[in-house]
Amino acid sequence: MKIPPINVNATKLSELVDLSLEVLEPPLTTSLTSQELRNLKETPMQVPKWPSHTQSVERCVKMVTEAREAR
């Protein structure tokens, strides 16, 4: 898999990566075998609940933004 280029001029999250270039497999399924993928039709995957919007995430975004502006 090749990591797609990031649009640094994006103003919306949907513009960040051009998904029309190629189809990318979701990270959660990359370690599954073909049989395990087929089994998901019958039994849905139980996805862990990961925090995605917390104070620590906001803090990291702020730090990255400040580091970028300091360059």
mmCIF file of the N, C-alpha and C atoms, coordinates in Angstrom:
data_MODEL
# 
_entry.id   MODEL 
# 
loop_
_atom_site.group_PDB 
_atom_site.id 
_atom_site.type_symbol 
_atom_site.label_atom_id 
_atom_site.label_alt_id 
_atom_site.label_comp_id 
_atom_site.label_asym_id 
_atom_site.label_entity_id 
_atom_site.label_seq_id 
_atom_site.pdbx_PDB_ins_code 
_atom_site.Cartn_x 
_atom_site.Cartn_y 
_atom_site.Cartn_z 
_atom_site.occupancy 
_atom_site.B_iso_or_equiv 
_atom_site.pdbx_formal_charge 
_atom_site.auth_seq_id 
_atom_site.auth_comp_id 
_atom_site.auth_asym_id 
_atom_site.auth_atom_id 
_atom_site.pdbx_PDB_model_num 
ATOM 1   N N  . MET A 1 1  ? 0.835   -1.181  0.000  1.00 0.00 ? 1  MET A N  1 
ATOM 2   C CA . MET A 1 1  ? 0.000   0.000   0.000  1.00 0.00 ? 1  MET A CA 1 
ATOM 3   C C  . MET A 1 1  ? 0.876   1.238   0.000  1.00 0.00 ? 1  MET A C  1 
ATOM 4   N N  . LYS A 1 2  ? 0.485   2.209   -0.783 1.00 0.00 ? 2  LYS A N  1 
ATOM 5   C CA . LYS A 1 2  ? 1.197   3.472   -0.850 1.00 0.00 ? 2  LYS A CA 1 
ATOM 6   C C  . LYS A 1 2  ? 0.351   4.536   -0.153 1.00 0.00 ? 2  LYS A C  1 
ATOM 7   N N  . ILE A 1 3  ? 0.977   5.325   0.699  1.00 0.00 ? 3  ILE A N  1 
ATOM 8   C CA . ILE A 1 3  ? 0.258   6.372   1.415  1.00 0.00 ? 3  ILE A CA 1 
ATOM 9   C C  . ILE A 1 3  ? -0.091  7.483   0.431  1.00 0.00 ? 3  ILE A C  1 
ATOM 10  N N  . PRO A 1 4  ? -1.366  7.874   0.364  1.00 0.00 ? 4  PRO A N  1 
ATOM 11  C CA . PRO A 1 4  ? -1.757  8.920   -0.585 1.00 0.00 ? 4  PRO A CA 1 
ATOM 12  C C  . PRO A 1 4  ? -1.215  10.282  -0.153 1.00 0.00 ? 4  PRO A C  1 
ATOM 13  N N  . PRO A 1 5  ? -0.979  11.165  -1.119 1.00 0.00 ? 5  PRO A N  1 
ATOM 14  C CA . PRO A 1 5  ? -0.486  12.505  -0.763 1.00 0.00 ? 5  PRO A CA 1 
ATOM 15  C C  . PRO A 1 5  ? -1.562  13.298  -0.031 1.00 0.00 ? 5  PRO A C  1 
ATOM 16  N N  . ILE A 1 6  ? -1.120  14.183  0.842  1.00 0.00 ? 6  ILE A N  1 
ATOM 17  C CA . ILE A 1 6  ? -2.028  15.022  1.616  1.00 0.00 ? 6  ILE A CA 1 
ATOM 18  C C  . ILE A 1 6  ? -2.132  16.388  0.954  1.00 0.00 ? 6  ILE A C  1 
ATOM 19  N N  . ASN A 1 7  ? -3.339  16.868  0.813  1.00 0.00 ? 7  ASN A N  1 
ATOM 20  C CA . ASN A 1 7  ? -3.589  18.194  0.267  1.00 0.00 ? 7  ASN A CA 1 
ATOM 21  C C  . ASN A 1 7  ? -3.417  19.206  1.394  1.00 0.00 ? 7  ASN A C  1 
ATOM 22  N N  . VAL A 1 8  ? -2.254  19.859  1.448  1.00 0.00 ? 8  VAL A N  1 
ATOM 23  C CA . VAL A 1 8  ? -1.975  20.803  2.532  1.00 0.00 ? 8  VAL A CA 1 
ATOM 24  C C  . VAL A 1 8  ? -2.813  22.073  2.419  1.00 0.00 ? 8  VAL A C  1 
ATOM 25  N N  . ASN A 1 9  ? -3.455  22.282  1.283  1.00 0.00 ? 9  ASN A N  1 
ATOM 26  C CA . ASN A 1 9  ? -4.310  23.456  1.091  1.00 0.00 ? 9  ASN A CA 1 
ATOM 27  C C  . ASN A 1 9  ? -5.783  23.158  1.385  1.00 0.00 ? 9  ASN A C  1 
ATOM 28  N N  . ALA A 1 10 ? -6.057  21.990  1.931  1.00 0.00 ? 10 ALA A N  1 
ATOM 29  C CA . ALA A 1 10 ? -7.441  21.595  2.214  1.00 0.00 ? 10 ALA A CA 1 
ATOM 30  C C  . ALA A 1 10 ? -8.062  22.525  3.249  1.00 0.00 ? 10 ALA A C  1 
ATOM 31  N N  . THR A 1 11 ? -9.307  22.867  3.034  1.00 0.00 ? 11 THR A N  1 
ATOM 32  C CA . THR A 1 11 ? -10.054 23.672  4.004  1.00 0.00 ? 11 THR A CA 1 
ATOM 33  C C  . THR A 1 11 ? -11.135 22.843  4.690  1.00 0.00 ? 11 THR A C  1 
ATOM 34  N N  . LYS A 1 12 ? -11.346 21.623  4.190  1.00 0.00 ? 12 LYS A N  1 
ATOM 35  C CA . LYS A 1 12 ? -12.313 20.693  4.774  1.00 0.00 ? 12 LYS A CA 1 
ATOM 36  C C  . LYS A 1 12 ? -11.625 19.343  4.937  1.00 0.00 ? 12 LYS A C  1 
ATOM 37  N N  . LEU A 1 13 ? -12.074 18.583  5.909  1.00 0.00 ? 13 LEU A N  1 
ATOM 38  C CA . LEU A 1 13 ? -11.516 17.255  6.130  1.00 0.00 ? 13 LEU A CA 1 
ATOM 39  C C  . LEU A 1 13 ? -11.656 16.382  4.890  1.00 0.00 ? 13 LEU A C  1 
ATOM 40  N N  . SER A 1 14 ? -12.765 16.524  4.181  1.00 0.00 ? 14 SER A N  1 
ATOM 41  C CA . SER A 1 14 ? -13.005 15.702  2.990  1.00 0.00 ? 14 SER A CA 1 
ATOM 42  C C  . SER A 1 14 ? -12.054 16.022  1.841  1.00 0.00 ? 14 SER A C  1 
ATOM 43  N N  . GLU A 1 15 ? -11.373 17.165  1.900  1.00 0.00 ? 15 GLU A N  1 
ATOM 44  C CA . GLU A 1 15 ? -10.425 17.551  0.853  1.00 0.00 ? 15 GLU A CA 1 
ATOM 45  C C  . GLU A 1 15 ? -8.989  17.137  1.184  1.00 0.00 ? 15 GLU A C  1 
ATOM 46  N N  . LEU A 1 16 ? -8.768  16.626  2.375  1.00 0.00 ? 16 LEU A N  1 
ATOM 47  C CA . LEU A 1 16 ? -7.418  16.316  2.836  1.00 0.00 ? 16 LEU A CA 1 
ATOM 48  C C  . LEU A 1 16 ? -6.730  15.259  1.985  1.00 0.00 ? 16 LEU A C  1 
ATOM 49  N N  . VAL A 1 17 ? -7.458  14.209  1.621  1.00 0.00 ? 17 VAL A N  1 
ATOM 50  C CA . VAL A 1 17 ? -6.919  13.127  0.802  1.00 0.00 ? 17 VAL A CA 1 
ATOM 51  C C  . VAL A 1 17 ? -7.893  12.871  -0.339 1.00 0.00 ? 17 VAL A C  1 
ATOM 52  N N  . ASP A 1 18 ? -7.374  12.751  -1.556 1.00 0.00 ? 18 ASP A N  1 
ATOM 53  C CA . ASP A 1 18 ? -8.219  12.471  -2.721 1.00 0.00 ? 18 ASP A CA 1 
ATOM 54  C C  . ASP A 1 18 ? -8.482  10.969  -2.777 1.00 0.00 ? 18 ASP A C  1 
ATOM 55  N N  . LEU A 1 19 ? -9.655  10.566  -2.312 1.00 0.00 ? 19 LEU A N  1 
ATOM 56  C CA . LEU A 1 19 ? -9.986  9.145   -2.251 1.00 0.00 ? 19 LEU A CA 1 
ATOM 57  C C  . LEU A 1 19 ? -10.390 8.570   -3.600 1.00 0.00 ? 19 LEU A C  1 
ATOM 58  N N  . SER A 1 20 ? -10.521 9.411   -4.620 1.00 0.00 ? 20 SER A N  1 
ATOM 59  C CA . SER A 1 20 ? -10.878 8.896   -5.945 1.00 0.00 ? 20 SER A CA 1 
ATOM 60  C C  . SER A 1 20 ? -9.670  8.306   -6.669 1.00 0.00 ? 20 SER A C  1 
ATOM 61  N N  . LEU A 1 21 ? -8.468  8.531   -6.143 1.00 0.00 ? 21 LEU A N  1 
ATOM 62  C CA . LEU A 1 21 ? -7.263  8.029   -6.798 1.00 0.00 ? 21 LEU A CA 1 
ATOM 63  C C  . LEU A 1 21 ? -7.162  6.515   -6.735 1.00 0.00 ? 21 LEU A C  1 
ATOM 64  N N  . GLU A 1 22 ? -7.479  5.939   -5.609 1.00 0.00 ? 22 GLU A N  1 
ATOM 65  C CA . GLU A 1 22 ? -7.405  4.491   -5.449 1.00 0.00 ? 22 GLU A CA 1 
ATOM 66  C C  . GLU A 1 22 ? -8.258  4.073   -4.257 1.00 0.00 ? 22 GLU A C  1 
ATOM 67  N N  . VAL A 1 23 ? -8.576  2.802   -4.215 1.00 0.00 ? 23 VAL A N  1 
ATOM 68  C CA . VAL A 1 23 ? -9.357  2.283   -3.100 1.00 0.00 ? 23 VAL A CA 1 
ATOM 69  C C  . VAL A 1 23 ? -8.381  1.803   -2.035 1.00 0.00 ? 23 VAL A C  1 
ATOM 70  N N  . LEU A 1 24 ? -8.566  2.276   -0.824 1.00 0.00 ? 24 LEU A N  1 
ATOM 71  C CA . LEU A 1 24 ? -7.684  1.912   0.279  1.00 0.00 ? 24 LEU A CA 1 
ATOM 72  C C  . LEU A 1 24 ? -8.442  1.044   1.274  1.00 0.00 ? 24 LEU A C  1 
ATOM 73  N N  . GLU A 1 25 ? -7.775  0.033   1.762  1.00 0.00 ? 25 GLU A N  1 
ATOM 74  C CA . GLU A 1 25 ? -8.403  -0.846  2.748  1.00 0.00 ? 25 GLU A CA 1 
ATOM 75  C C  . GLU A 1 25 ? -8.393  -0.176  4.116  1.00 0.00 ? 25 GLU A C  1 
ATOM 76  N N  . PRO A 1 26 ? -9.491  -0.296  4.858  1.00 0.00 ? 26 PRO A N  1 
ATOM 77  C CA . PRO A 1 26 ? -9.522  0.272   6.204  1.00 0.00 ? 26 PRO A CA 1 
ATOM 78  C C  . PRO A 1 26 ? -8.474  -0.394  7.099  1.00 0.00 ? 26 PRO A C  1 
ATOM 79  N N  . PRO A 1 27 ? -7.783  0.368   7.936  1.00 0.00 ? 27 PRO A N  1 
ATOM 80  C CA . PRO A 1 27 ? -6.746  -0.195  8.808  1.00 0.00 ? 27 PRO A CA 1 
ATOM 81  C C  . PRO A 1 27 ? -7.234  -1.346  9.684  1.00 0.00 ? 27 PRO A C  1 
ATOM 82  N N  . LEU A 1 28 ? -8.506  -1.314  10.098 1.00 0.00 ? 28 LEU A N  1 
ATOM 83  C CA . LEU A 1 28 ? -9.017  -2.377  10.973 1.00 0.00 ? 28 LEU A CA 1 
ATOM 84  C C  . LEU A 1 28 ? -9.093  -3.736  10.291 1.00 0.00 ? 28 LEU A C  1 
ATOM 85  N N  . THR A 1 29 ? -9.123  -3.773  8.958  1.00 0.00 ? 29 THR A N  1 
ATOM 86  C CA . THR A 1 29 ? -9.262  -5.054  8.264  1.00 0.00 ? 29 THR A CA 1 
ATOM 87  C C  . THR A 1 29 ? -7.961  -5.549  7.634  1.00 0.00 ? 29 THR A C  1 
ATOM 88  N N  . THR A 1 30 ? -6.892  -4.795  7.719  1.00 0.00 ? 30 THR A N  1 
ATOM 89  C CA . THR A 1 30 ? -5.653  -5.192  7.043  1.00 0.00 ? 30 THR A CA 1 
ATOM 90  C C  . THR A 1 30 ? -5.058  -6.488  7.583  1.00 0.00 ? 30 THR A C  1 
ATOM 91  N N  . SER A 1 31 ? -5.317  -6.805  8.829  1.00 0.00 ? 31 SER A N  1 
ATOM 92  C CA . SER A 1 31 ? -4.736  -8.022  9.404  1.00 0.00 ? 31 SER A CA 1 
ATOM 93  C C  . SER A 1 31 ? -5.666  -9.236  9.293  1.00 0.00 ? 31 SER A C  1 
ATOM 94  N N  . LEU A 1 32 ? -6.853  -9.058  8.714  1.00 0.00 ? 32 LEU A N  1 
ATOM 95  C CA . LEU A 1 32 ? -7.800  -10.170 8.599  1.00 0.00 ? 32 LEU A CA 1 
ATOM 96  C C  . LEU A 1 32 ? -7.536  -11.004 7.347  1.00 0.00 ? 32 LEU A C  1 
ATOM 97  N N  . THR A 1 33 ? -7.767  -12.300 7.472  1.00 0.00 ? 33 THR A N  1 
ATOM 98  C CA . THR A 1 33 ? -7.639  -13.191 6.317  1.00 0.00 ? 33 THR A CA 1 
ATOM 99  C C  . THR A 1 33 ? -8.880  -13.036 5.439  1.00 0.00 ? 33 THR A C  1 
ATOM 100 N N  . SER A 1 34 ? -8.822  -13.585 4.241  1.00 0.00 ? 34 SER A N  1 
ATOM 101 C CA . SER A 1 34 ? -9.982  -13.531 3.337  1.00 0.00 ? 34 SER A CA 1 
ATOM 102 C C  . SER A 1 34 ? -11.192 -14.216 3.963  1.00 0.00 ? 34 SER A C  1 
ATOM 103 N N  . GLN A 1 35 ? -10.952 -15.339 4.621  1.00 0.00 ? 35 GLN A N  1 
ATOM 104 C CA . GLN A 1 35 ? -12.061 -16.056 5.266  1.00 0.00 ? 35 GLN A CA 1 
ATOM 105 C C  . GLN A 1 35 ? -12.673 -15.218 6.387  1.00 0.00 ? 35 GLN A C  1 
ATOM 106 N N  . GLU A 1 36 ? -11.849 -14.566 7.169  1.00 0.00 ? 36 GLU A N  1 
ATOM 107 C CA . GLU A 1 36 ? -12.365 -13.716 8.245  1.00 0.00 ? 36 GLU A CA 1 
ATOM 108 C C  . GLU A 1 36 ? -13.194 -12.556 7.677  1.00 0.00 ? 36 GLU A C  1 
ATOM 109 N N  . LEU A 1 37 ? -12.764 -12.014 6.550  1.00 0.00 ? 37 LEU A N  1 
ATOM 110 C CA . LEU A 1 37 ? -13.536 -10.951 5.898  1.00 0.00 ? 37 LEU A CA 1 
ATOM 111 C C  . LEU A 1 37 ? -14.893 -11.469 5.435  1.00 0.00 ? 37 LEU A C  1 
ATOM 112 N N  . ARG A 1 38 ? -14.912 -12.666 4.849  1.00 0.00 ? 38 ARG A N  1 
ATOM 113 C CA . ARG A 1 38 ? -16.183 -13.261 4.414  1.00 0.00 ? 38 ARG A CA 1 
ATOM 114 C C  . ARG A 1 38 ? -17.108 -13.506 5.609  1.00 0.00 ? 38 ARG A C  1 
ATOM 115 N N  . ASN A 1 39 ? -16.535 -13.922 6.727  1.00 0.00 ? 39 ASN A N  1 
ATOM 116 C CA . ASN A 1 39 ? -17.333 -14.181 7.930  1.00 0.00 ? 39 ASN A CA 1 
ATOM 117 C C  . ASN A 1 39 ? -18.009 -12.917 8.466  1.00 0.00 ? 39 ASN A C  1 
ATOM 118 N N  . LEU A 1 40 ? -17.466 -11.757 8.133  1.00 0.00 ? 40 LEU A N  1 
ATOM 119 C CA . LEU A 1 40 ? -18.052 -10.506 8.617  1.00 0.00 ? 40 LEU A CA 1 
ATOM 120 C C  . LEU A 1 40 ? -19.438 -10.248 8.035  1.00 0.00 ? 40 LEU A C  1 
ATOM 121 N N  . LYS A 1 41 ? -19.777 -10.939 6.937  1.00 0.00 ? 41 LYS A N  1 
ATOM 122 C CA . LYS A 1 41 ? -21.126 -10.806 6.376  1.00 0.00 ? 41 LYS A CA 1 
ATOM 123 C C  . LYS A 1 41 ? -22.166 -11.336 7.356  1.00 0.00 ? 41 LYS A C  1 
ATOM 124 N N  . GLU A 1 42 ? -21.800 -12.402 8.050  1.00 0.00 ? 42 GLU A N  1 
ATOM 125 C CA . GLU A 1 42 ? -22.727 -13.046 8.982  1.00 0.00 ? 42 GLU A CA 1 
ATOM 126 C C  . GLU A 1 42 ? -22.637 -12.454 10.387 1.00 0.00 ? 42 GLU A C  1 
ATOM 127 N N  . THR A 1 43 ? -21.429 -12.180 10.831 1.00 0.00 ? 43 THR A N  1 
ATOM 128 C CA . THR A 1 43 ? -21.211 -11.665 12.180 1.00 0.00 ? 43 THR A CA 1 
ATOM 129 C C  . THR A 1 43 ? -20.427 -10.360 12.085 1.00 0.00 ? 43 THR A C  1 
ATOM 130 N N  . PRO A 1 44 ? -21.075 -9.235  12.338 1.00 0.00 ? 44 PRO A N  1 
ATOM 131 C CA . PRO A 1 44 ? -20.380 -7.946  12.224 1.00 0.00 ? 44 PRO A CA 1 
ATOM 132 C C  . PRO A 1 44 ? -19.180 -7.836  13.166 1.00 0.00 ? 44 PRO A C  1 
ATOM 133 N N  . MET A 1 45 ? -18.213 -7.085  12.735 1.00 0.00 ? 45 MET A N  1 
ATOM 134 C CA . MET A 1 45 ? -16.997 -6.869  13.517 1.00 0.00 ? 45 MET A CA 1 
ATOM 135 C C  . MET A 1 45 ? -17.306 -6.008  14.747 1.00 0.00 ? 45 MET A C  1 
ATOM 136 N N  . GLN A 1 46 ? -16.750 -6.385  15.863 1.00 0.00 ? 46 GLN A N  1 
ATOM 137 C CA . GLN A 1 46 ? -16.875 -5.591  17.077 1.00 0.00 ? 46 GLN A CA 1 
ATOM 138 C C  . GLN A 1 46 ? -15.690 -4.623  17.110 1.00 0.00 ? 46 GLN A C  1 
ATOM 139 N N  . VAL A 1 47 ? -15.968 -3.367  16.879 1.00 0.00 ? 47 VAL A N  1 
ATOM 140 C CA . VAL A 1 47 ? -14.913 -2.356  16.822 1.00 0.00 ? 47 VAL A CA 1 
ATOM 141 C C  . VAL A 1 47 ? -14.739 -1.737  18.201 1.00 0.00 ? 47 VAL A C  1 
ATOM 142 N N  . PRO A 1 48 ? -13.492 -1.694  18.691 1.00 0.00 ? 48 PRO A N  1 
ATOM 143 C CA . PRO A 1 48 ? -13.262 -1.072  20.001 1.00 0.00 ? 48 PRO A CA 1 
ATOM 144 C C  . PRO A 1 48 ? -13.637 0.408   19.976 1.00 0.00 ? 48 PRO A C  1 
ATOM 145 N N  . LYS A 1 49 ? -14.083 0.921   21.096 1.00 0.00 ? 49 LYS A N  1 
ATOM 146 C CA . LYS A 1 49 ? -14.419 2.344   21.191 1.00 0.00 ? 49 LYS A CA 1 
ATOM 147 C C  . LYS A 1 49 ? -13.155 3.113   21.560 1.00 0.00 ? 49 LYS A C  1 
ATOM 148 N N  . TRP A 1 50 ? -12.577 3.758   20.564 1.00 0.00 ? 50 TRP A N  1 
ATOM 149 C CA . TRP A 1 50 ? -11.385 4.566   20.789 1.00 0.00 ? 50 TRP A CA 1 
ATOM 150 C C  . TRP A 1 50 ? -11.785 6.022   20.916 1.00 0.00 ? 50 TRP A C  1 
ATOM 151 N N  . PRO A 1 51 ? -11.192 6.722   21.881 1.00 0.00 ? 51 PRO A N  1 
ATOM 152 C CA . PRO A 1 51 ? -11.497 8.152   21.962 1.00 0.00 ? 51 PRO A CA 1 
ATOM 153 C C  . PRO A 1 51 ? -10.905 8.864   20.747 1.00 0.00 ? 51 PRO A C  1 
ATOM 154 N N  . SER A 1 52 ? -11.694 9.715   20.138 1.00 0.00 ? 52 SER A N  1 
ATOM 155 C CA . SER A 1 52 ? -11.183 10.413  18.961 1.00 0.00 ? 52 SER A CA 1 
ATOM 156 C C  . SER A 1 52 ? -11.226 11.925  19.120 1.00 0.00 ? 52 SER A C  1 
ATOM 157 N N  . HIS A 1 53 ? -11.890 12.398  20.138 1.00 0.00 ? 53 HIS A N  1 
ATOM 158 C CA . HIS A 1 53 ? -11.970 13.841  20.321 1.00 0.00 ? 53 HIS A CA 1 
ATOM 159 C C  . HIS A 1 53 ? -11.923 14.134  21.818 1.00 0.00 ? 53 HIS A C  1 
ATOM 160 N N  . THR A 1 54 ? -10.726 14.250  22.322 1.00 0.00 ? 54 THR A N  1 
ATOM 161 C CA . THR A 1 54 ? -10.543 14.486  23.741 1.00 0.00 ? 54 THR A CA 1 
ATOM 162 C C  . THR A 1 54 ? -9.666  15.710  23.937 1.00 0.00 ? 54 THR A C  1 
ATOM 163 N N  . GLN A 1 55 ? -9.509  16.112  25.172 1.00 0.00 ? 55 GLN A N  1 
ATOM 164 C CA . GLN A 1 55 ? -8.634  17.253  25.465 1.00 0.00 ? 55 GLN A CA 1 
ATOM 165 C C  . GLN A 1 55 ? -7.207  16.967  25.029 1.00 0.00 ? 55 GLN A C  1 
ATOM 166 N N  . SER A 1 56 ? -6.757  15.723  25.197 1.00 0.00 ? 56 SER A N  1 
ATOM 167 C CA . SER A 1 56 ? -5.382  15.403  24.804 1.00 0.00 ? 56 SER A CA 1 
ATOM 168 C C  . SER A 1 56 ? -5.199  15.526  23.299 1.00 0.00 ? 56 SER A C  1 
ATOM 169 N N  . VAL A 1 57 ? -6.234  15.153  22.526 1.00 0.00 ? 57 VAL A N  1 
ATOM 170 C CA . VAL A 1 57 ? -6.167  15.313  21.071 1.00 0.00 ? 57 VAL A CA 1 
ATOM 171 C C  . VAL A 1 57 ? -6.106  16.797  20.730 1.00 0.00 ? 57 VAL A C  1 
ATOM 172 N N  . GLU A 1 58 ? -6.944  17.598  21.364 1.00 0.00 ? 58 GLU A N  1 
ATOM 173 C CA . GLU A 1 58 ? -6.933  19.047  21.130 1.00 0.00 ? 58 GLU A CA 1 
ATOM 174 C C  . GLU A 1 58 ? -5.575  19.643  21.479 1.00 0.00 ? 58 GLU A C  1 
ATOM 175 N N  . ARG A 1 59 ? -4.986  19.190  22.567 1.00 0.00 ? 59 ARG A N  1 
ATOM 176 C CA . ARG A 1 59 ? -3.671  19.683  22.994 1.00 0.00 ? 59 ARG A CA 1 
ATOM 177 C C  . ARG A 1 59 ? -2.612  19.352  21.950 1.00 0.00 ? 59 ARG A C  1 
ATOM 178 N N  . CYS A 1 60 ? -2.658  18.141  21.424 1.00 0.00 ? 60 CYS A N  1 
ATOM 179 C CA . CYS A 1 60 ? -1.689  17.733  20.398 1.00 0.00 ? 60 CYS A CA 1 
ATOM 180 C C  . CYS A 1 60 ? -1.866  18.543  19.118 1.00 0.00 ? 60 CYS A C  1 
ATOM 181 N N  . VAL A 1 61 ? -3.103  18.783  18.731 1.00 0.00 ? 61 VAL A N  1 
ATOM 182 C CA . VAL A 1 61 ? -3.362  19.594  17.535 1.00 0.00 ? 61 VAL A CA 1 
ATOM 183 C C  . VAL A 1 61 ? -2.791  20.990  17.736 1.00 0.00 ? 61 VAL A C  1 
ATOM 184 N N  . LYS A 1 62 ? -2.993  21.552  18.899 1.00 0.00 ? 62 LYS A N  1 
ATOM 185 C CA . LYS A 1 62 ? -2.470  22.890  19.203 1.00 0.00 ? 62 LYS A CA 1 
ATOM 186 C C  . LYS A 1 62 ? -0.946  22.895  19.142 1.00 0.00 ? 62 LYS A C  1 
ATOM 187 N N  . MET A 1 63 ? -0.308  21.876  19.726 1.00 0.00 ? 63 MET A N  1 
ATOM 188 C CA . MET A 1 63 ? 1.160   21.806  19.724 1.00 0.00 ? 63 MET A CA 1 
ATOM 189 C C  . MET A 1 63 ? 1.713   21.672  18.307 1.00 0.00 ? 63 MET A C  1 
ATOM 190 N N  . VAL A 1 64 ? 1.078   20.848  17.492 1.00 0.00 ? 64 VAL A N  1 
ATOM 191 C CA . VAL A 1 64 ? 1.531   20.669  16.106 1.00 0.00 ? 64 VAL A CA 1 
ATOM 192 C C  . VAL A 1 64 ? 1.361   21.968  15.330 1.00 0.00 ? 64 VAL A C  1 
ATOM 193 N N  . THR A 1 65 ? 0.243   22.639  15.543 1.00 0.00 ? 65 THR A N  1 
ATOM 194 C CA . THR A 1 65 ? -0.002  23.918  14.866 1.00 0.00 ? 65 THR A CA 1 
ATOM 195 C C  . THR A 1 65 ? 1.044   24.945  15.273 1.00 0.00 ? 65 THR A C  1 
ATOM 196 N N  . GLU A 1 66 ? 1.331   25.040  16.560 1.00 0.00 ? 66 GLU A N  1 
ATOM 197 C CA . GLU A 1 66 ? 2.336   25.993  17.040 1.00 0.00 ? 66 GLU A CA 1 
ATOM 198 C C  . GLU A 1 66 ? 3.716   25.660  16.496 1.00 0.00 ? 66 GLU A C  1 
ATOM 199 N N  . ALA A 1 67 ? 4.054   24.384  16.451 1.00 0.00 ? 67 ALA A N  1 
ATOM 200 C CA . ALA A 1 67 ? 5.365   23.973  15.929 1.00 0.00 ? 67 ALA A CA 1 
ATOM 201 C C  . ALA A 1 67 ? 5.481   24.325  14.453 1.00 0.00 ? 67 ALA A C  1 
ATOM 202 N N  . ARG A 1 68 ? 4.399   24.136  13.726 1.00 0.00 ? 68 ARG A N  1 
ATOM 203 C CA . ARG A 1 68 ? 4.404   24.453  12.291 1.00 0.00 ? 68 ARG A CA 1 
ATOM 204 C C  . ARG A 1 68 ? 4.562   25.953  12.071 1.00 0.00 ? 68 ARG A C  1 
ATOM 205 N N  . GLU A 1 69 ? 3.875   26.748  12.870 1.00 0.00 ? 69 GLU A N  1 
ATOM 206 C CA . GLU A 1 69 ? 3.947   28.202  12.725 1.00 0.00 ? 69 GLU A CA 1 
ATOM 207 C C  . GLU A 1 69 ? 5.303   28.754  13.136 1.00 0.00 ? 69 GLU A C  1 
ATOM 208 N N  . ALA A 1 70 ? 6.027   28.033  13.984 1.00 0.00 ? 70 ALA A N  1 
ATOM 209 C CA . ALA A 1 70 ? 7.343   28.482  14.445 1.00 0.00 ? 70 ALA A CA 1 
ATOM 210 C C  . ALA A 1 70 ? 8.427   28.271  13.393 1.00 0.00 ? 70 ALA A C  1 
ATOM 211 N N  . ARG A 1 71 ? 8.129   27.517  12.353 1.00 0.00 ? 71 ARG A N  1 
ATOM 212 C CA . ARG A 1 71 ? 9.137   27.220  11.320 1.00 0.00 ? 71 ARG A CA 1 
ATOM 213 C C  . ARG A 1 71 ? 9.394   28.376  10.431 1.00 0.00 ? 71 ARG A C  1 
# 
